[in-house]
Amino acid sequence: MSVLIRISSGPLSSERLPHVLNPAPAASLQAPARKSQSNSSSDHAENISAPAMQQVGATVVFEGVVRANEAGRLIRALSYEAYEPMATNSLTELARDILCKHALIAITVEHSRGEVAAGERSFRLAIDCAHRKEALAAMDEFIDRMKRDVPIWKSPIYI
Amino acid sequence: MSVLIRISSGPLSSERLPHVLNPAPAASLQAPARKSQSNSSSDHAENISAPAMQQVGATVVFEGVVRANEAGRLIRALSYEAYEPMATNSLTELARDILCKHALIAITVEHSRGEVAAGERSFRLAIDCAHRKEALAAMDEFIDRMKRDVPIWKSPIYI
Amino acid sequence: MTIRVLIFGSLARELSCKDIVVDVSASATVRDVNQALATKHPFKAAFFQSARLAVNHAFAKPDAPVQTTDEVALIELVGGG
Amino acid sequence: MTIRVLIFGSLARELSCKDIVVDVSASATVRDVNQALATKHPFKAAFFQSARLAVNHAFAKPDAPVQTTDEVALIELVGGG
């Protein structure tokens, strides 16, 4: 099982992060959340084992894109503010909880902070699992709970 | 609105197809499904307009990966057989139906035919839409109906 | 008249062939083709009686007429994707 | 004692500041901080009374004690992502 959380400045790259950073025993899931983070990005990874990867039958990726209008007004960008380290820690806890509850294999979360222009990606959630139904249910629950509980705020920057 | 369907030989590339092939008026959705296809791949595209793209707030991508075991036995690969042109036509009709029903902006479907080794991708469904809930519901319904109605068969190739 | 019914997947592997040829009357419908398949393969009669047939690349209703020049295919899926 | 409560997002823009400083008793709980915020901003009293507070980067229950050295933050979200 693997959990990888990254909050980084500006729009997300169009490339997904690899789920597997360093193959390691599944016990790493019990490692404590990293409390520190640099100014430029916060990045928290737990690792996935090779046997677990062989069970992956479905990968579902959700990408949130900044839309050109917000509540009827045209915007140039959204600016995201993350309260760290709580934002990274709560995303990590949420990911672990969802991973266990839905019996997933890996969750990778990327979220922007700072300015993201209209049309660019600000959020990506990738879920690896054996079957599809769990992944879709997990994705829906993850995003609902993230919006409610993870201290990241967005502010519109109007044209 | 855009529908792009491709059935091609072997594993899918890790790169997603672009949703926008040739910007064109939305009326192209009413174009008849292409009935012909080459031996090497079948590819059916309808186009997306630039204003529609600006409404995209969420992209959800499902990827199906060949698992190393099938019904408890280790496999080397799955071999997919598509009955053409019915497979491409029925995927196209399904995509149009789901697109209208869930008010989506674009659907791109890629499916392998022939041999796909364990660990490789054989199916990808990408949905662009304004909001997330519709995309997840649409994805679930698309895959259920595809498995029931689209003439593509898989055969295990054991180790 | 003679109707050649294309078969695929595990059914084709099981029967070691790519089609099943059946004889039906000149006014036959899809239902008659299903029945002829069931008669020809009595050990899988229930399967063939309810199996979905496509005529010229579209699913056909039981009452639809069939001609010898039609492309008929048995589309019974067990979860692709 | 003095508690500095960090604020974010539209609330910070509305009040044109990054924190709100309130005075509470030495034995104050999270509930007392909520109440002190509501008293300080009577036009948003209902909001501040029910707003969720994090103490040292974790959501805190109303009964949890608060100390002047704690990092207190008001986490009221309106749909991020």
mmCIF file of C-alpha atoms in Angstrom, chain B residues 49-126:
data_model
loop_
_atom_site.group_PDB
_atom_site.id
_atom_site.type_symbol
_atom_site.label_atom_id
_atom_site.label_comp_id
_atom_site.label_asym_id
_atom_site.label_seq_id
_atom_site.Cartn_x
_atom_site.Cartn_y
_atom_site.Cartn_z
ATOM 1 C CA SER B 49 -15.250 23.401 -29.504
ATOM 2 C CA ALA B 50 -12.977 25.887 -27.725
ATOM 3 C CA PRO B 51 -15.834 27.451 -25.687
ATOM 4 C CA ALA B 52 -16.818 23.992 -24.419
ATOM 5 C CA MET B 53 -13.233 23.366 -23.312
ATOM 6 C CA GLN B 54 -13.403 26.438 -21.061
ATOM 7 C CA GLN B 55 -16.182 24.784 -19.086
ATOM 8 C CA VAL B 56 -14.059 21.770 -18.201
ATOM 9 C CA GLY B 57 -13.619 21.727 -14.449
ATOM 10 C CA ALA B 58 -12.856 18.061 -13.979
ATOM 11 C CA THR B 59 -11.211 15.317 -15.975
ATOM 12 C CA VAL B 60 -11.559 11.758 -14.753
ATOM 13 C CA VAL B 61 -9.514 9.009 -16.352
ATOM 14 C CA PHE B 62 -10.039 5.305 -15.803
ATOM 15 C CA GLU B 63 -7.305 2.899 -16.883
ATOM 16 C CA GLY B 64 -7.730 -0.852 -16.879
ATOM 17 C CA VAL B 65 -4.527 -2.807 -16.307
ATOM 18 C CA VAL B 66 -4.106 -6.529 -17.039
ATOM 19 C CA ARG B 67 -3.647 -8.283 -13.715
ATOM 20 C CA ALA B 68 -1.165 -11.129 -13.343
ATOM 21 C CA ASN B 69 -3.822 -13.592 -12.315
ATOM 22 C CA GLU B 70 -7.215 -14.479 -13.676
ATOM 23 C CA ALA B 71 -9.551 -16.659 -11.603
ATOM 24 C CA GLY B 72 -6.659 -17.744 -9.396
ATOM 25 C CA ARG B 73 -4.252 -18.782 -12.186
ATOM 26 C CA LEU B 74 -1.171 -16.809 -13.182
ATOM 27 C CA ILE B 75 -1.365 -15.375 -16.662
ATOM 28 C CA ARG B 76 1.238 -13.922 -18.977
ATOM 29 C CA ALA B 77 -1.210 -11.777 -20.944
ATOM 30 C CA LEU B 78 -4.782 -11.299 -22.037
ATOM 31 C CA SER B 79 -5.722 -11.491 -25.680
ATOM 32 C CA TYR B 80 -8.565 -9.193 -26.744
ATOM 33 C CA GLU B 81 -10.738 -9.932 -29.741
ATOM 34 C CA ALA B 82 -12.979 -7.152 -31.106
ATOM 35 C CA TYR B 83 -15.808 -7.826 -33.558
ATOM 36 C CA GLU B 84 -15.474 -4.897 -35.938
ATOM 37 C CA PRO B 85 -17.049 -2.591 -37.014
ATOM 38 C CA MET B 86 -19.671 -3.408 -34.379
ATOM 39 C CA ALA B 87 -17.204 -2.854 -31.508
ATOM 40 C CA THR B 88 -16.245 0.662 -32.605
ATOM 41 C CA ASN B 89 -19.807 1.562 -33.559
ATOM 42 C CA SER B 90 -21.280 0.401 -30.295
ATOM 43 C CA LEU B 91 -18.565 2.179 -28.267
ATOM 44 C CA THR B 92 -19.344 5.347 -30.219
ATOM 45 C CA GLU B 93 -23.079 5.052 -29.638
ATOM 46 C CA LEU B 94 -22.527 4.294 -25.964
ATOM 47 C CA ALA B 95 -20.218 7.299 -25.572
ATOM 48 C CA ARG B 96 -22.718 9.638 -27.253
ATOM 49 C CA ASP B 97 -25.538 8.344 -25.115
ATOM 50 C CA ILE B 98 -23.556 8.745 -21.868
ATOM 51 C CA LEU B 99 -22.291 12.169 -22.951
ATOM 52 C CA CYS B 100 -25.821 13.476 -23.480
ATOM 53 C CA LYS B 101 -27.346 11.766 -20.456
ATOM 54 C CA HIS B 102 -24.730 13.113 -18.006
ATOM 55 C CA ALA B 103 -24.159 16.482 -19.769
ATOM 56 C CA LEU B 104 -20.464 15.794 -20.270
ATOM 57 C CA ILE B 105 -18.097 17.804 -22.453
ATOM 58 C CA ALA B 106 -15.895 15.063 -23.900
ATOM 59 C CA ILE B 107 -15.382 11.302 -23.799
ATOM 60 C CA THR B 108 -12.285 9.548 -25.104
ATOM 61 C CA VAL B 109 -12.164 5.759 -25.165
ATOM 62 C CA GLU B 110 -9.165 3.588 -26.004
ATOM 63 C CA HIS B 111 -9.308 -0.205 -26.025
ATOM 64 C CA SER B 112 -6.686 -2.738 -26.967
ATOM 65 C CA ARG B 113 -7.135 -5.667 -29.263
ATOM 66 C CA GLY B 114 -4.686 -8.522 -29.528
ATOM 67 C CA GLU B 115 -2.244 -9.390 -26.785
ATOM 68 C CA VAL B 116 -1.660 -7.204 -23.728
ATOM 69 C CA ALA B 117 0.881 -8.446 -21.151
ATOM 70 C CA ALA B 118 0.200 -8.455 -17.409
ATOM 71 C CA GLY B 119 0.879 -5.006 -15.966
ATOM 72 C CA GLU B 120 0.068 -3.231 -19.228
ATOM 73 C CA ARG B 121 -2.971 -1.063 -20.003
ATOM 74 C CA SER B 122 -5.772 -2.438 -22.138
ATOM 75 C CA PHE B 123 -8.476 0.174 -21.623
ATOM 76 C CA ARG B 124 -8.693 3.895 -20.974
ATOM 77 C CA LEU B 125 -11.781 6.050 -20.543
ATOM 78 C CA ALA B 126 -11.288 9.809 -20.138
#
